[in-house]
Amino acid sequence: MAEAEGKRAVNRNAAVNDNLTINMKKQFREKSSGLKYLYCREDVKTALDAVKRAKKDNVRFRKNDLVKICRAVGLDADALLKNPNLLYAVPNRAERKKELLEIFHDVYRSFPDSSDYMTRIVRRLAPEYKEDTVRTAILKKFVLGGGVQRKVFRTEAILAWAVGQMSEEERNKYADSDEEQKLALAVSKLEDGIFSKEHMEIELNRLDILRIMIKLLERWASDLDIVDAEGKSCGFPGLQITEKTEKALYGFCWKYRLPVFQEYGITDILRIIAEAYEKGKLPEAEAEMQMESFFELLQADFMLQAGNTYYLNSKGTVKKAAELYEQSKKDVRKKKREDWKLLRLCDDLASGNFKTNNGQTRVYLYYFAIMFDMSVSLQRMEAYDSEEDGRNLETDIEKNLFEDYYNDNLIRFLREEYADPQYASSYEREPTGDGINYKNFAEAVYLYYLYHKEWKLTPGERIARAERMIDRCIARAQKPGALLPEALPGSTLTYKERYVTEVLRLPEKKLPDYILKNYLVRVPSGTLSGSRTRISAETNTANKRIKKIMEELEEVYADSVNIAQTLALDSDYPTDDYTEEAAFVNNLAVDWKLADALRREYAEEKDFIRVVNNLDARLSAEINWLGIRKKKFFAALLYALYYNSSADYPVKIEALKNIVKKTDVTIDGLMILKGAKQLWQMGFDVHQIPDKNGDSMFYLGSRRYQDERLNRVMQRISCIKGPDEAVLLRQMGEIMEAELPQSRRVSRSTLIAACMSYYVVKLQDEEIESFSELYDDFTSSVNPILRECRFQPLSEKNILDMYVLLSLYFYIVENGK
């Protein structure tokens, strides 16, 4: 696939084959097979030293700990007590961390790109086009699938280009064929050359400009009221060209034996030249170059005259004719953009370019599925973990398009499009990781017409009927008095396992009634049909789930702090090994160190570091959650500012940090900076000013406000006996909910980050001794949550997921279990 391979990073060696997912699973398992235990040499030594230091009544317990660790790493505890040098058979932390870095780097190098998955799909489902590039094969399926009625996309220009590639004998055969035969013959002549810069970037060639000039000359001569600069009618004298231009123009006509005579006007001559090109009467090789001898001279003369020619528009205003020329070029570009739109679609599908196009990408995936005759499974979700889950794994739309292809594959950031700021905004930065949205009425309709293959319709006709059905549902929903559900009656899983199943089995005439009764059918914002797929695309289930996780995380956090403090007070254990496990970064539970280690180890590999940075950004992004910890933090910060600052006596950031730390809120300096800004956003009169060294100082100005909500909080803060915490936090929460932005759409990576945090603070309760156990335990706890929220489960084919699992292992190696 040359068009995609040119955009891939040169240091990667991913091989395109038919078993991408299986191979990635096998490779990852092989590479991680050496991680047979979670402990490092330092952990064994800590347990060994604890036995040696333990008091008599405590030796038995410490030896039990040592035996457990030794069993995990393959040592005999008694032998180790006799010969401590046996420790050196166990890798130390530095060695184990380096091994982890190498594993992830190797995994990265073998990771497939989204384009690899598309290659697999196309080669499976369109073997008849195996000699074509992937984008050409997709183009042929779309053009042929549109049928002679050319449904879905405009293909006139594409077919005309194909006819232009025919030999004289093929054209004669084409002329004598019926419409279906003509379509098949034209499709057979499509090849990768059609994806030219002219067609893809919509550049105007010389023939386009020539046609525009001819059309304008005809208008100026007959349709427009040509005037002078003062608005007086003067008529159009025809195009005036220089002697040099005239000589070049006639020389061109003589060279190619065009029927041009001395009495012909310039417009007539240009029309003859354009007609000769359009009808293929001129040699095809280097057609653009053939015009070069006269074209630049002609265009210069035309522009000079257009700049000095005026006309009256419909409102009687004097306008320059050159403005018509520029507008005509814009109009032609717009038409060509529509003429060649299908080419860009095919190229994006082949390359895995997910555009920020108001939902159109999802629509095109359904179009692709119908054109390639893919399948829909009615298998229940819980069966999807089995090796044979009931789906046709080669044709299933969900497996191939929404799980493998259209996922958050960060390898795409290696492409030049994502690196170039000029184009980067055109592409999705983070596909949410959700598959088919079974709650969306438009997607249910597309699935319906994909499922019903028994109808004698071309793929294009099935797509056209799907679009008409969607329009029909929207039109009925807009009618006055339409009875529509205010909210959807079930989760996404309910819709997958019940409603969509019922939809697929309905007669077509009953489909609109069922859709309007059971789905949200709203008028979408925007004009693109893709915006319909965004209806019901809110991540309500994910929002509820992440809220629950964060609430539980806050409860576990308090327990984790107590556990860490207890362990730190135990004289048999070193103090620092357990404190980091309880520390929150932003509002997540851990500070992942894998990204920093990878940046140091592979600093010279810029492409790799770009992927690492994207992974790190995804998983360290703050979850904008207004939970009890944040309420306590804001209340503590406001309380500290109330009693320790004023405009005359601002408090330094370090002092403010120490004051707040006296509460049970864990903070850092960055939280103070952000917290002060957020208190200001809520309406409190908080100021930040620099001291003489440029360090930040803060003070609370006014204590009285127009907003009664703020006043109630300030009254509670000012209580001499101390505020009633429950009431204060409730009042603070009301202001936070109203004034601070909260996350409305939860992405897959955000949900995984929350799950990671919760898992880590609960990790000490788990009996896990190897990477494979960690892998199985973490995936079994997270996958049900992801599926519930319609996200894809953790998989070896997703580099973010593998980064997460290795980060968990890295965290344990770094901090001890």
Coordinates of N, CA, C and O in Angstrom, one line a residue, residues 16 212 239 291 423 462 521 712 717 811:
V16 N 2.2 -6.1 7.5 CA 0.8 -6.2 7.2 C 0.5 -7.6 6.9 O 1.1 -8.2 5.9
I212 N -12.6 28.6 -18.0 CA -13.1 29.8 -17.2 C -13.0 31.1 -18.1 O -13.9 31.9 -18.2
L239 N -11.2 40.0 -26.5 CA -9.9 39.9 -25.8 C -8.8 40.5 -26.7 O -8.6 40.1 -27.9
M291 N 0.4 23.1 -23.6 CA -0.2 24.4 -23.6 C 0.8 25.5 -23.2 O 0.6 26.6 -23.4
Y423 N -2.3 21.1 9.2 CA -3.3 20.1 8.9 C -3.8 19.4 10.2 O -4.8 18.7 10.2
R462 N -29.1 0.8 -1.2 CA -29.4 0.5 0.2 C -29.0 1.7 1.0 O -29.6 2.1 2.0
V521 N -34.8 11.0 18.6 CA -34.7 11.5 17.3 C -34.8 13.0 17.4 O -35.9 13.6 17.5
R712 N -23.0 33.1 52.2 CA -23.3 32.0 53.1 C -22.0 31.2 53.4 O -21.8 30.8 54.6
I717 N -17.4 30.2 57.2 CA -15.9 30.3 57.4 C -15.6 31.1 58.6 O -14.7 30.9 59.4
Y811 N 5.2 0.7 38.0 CA 4.8 1.3 39.3 C 5.2 0.4 40.5 O 5.7 0.9 41.5

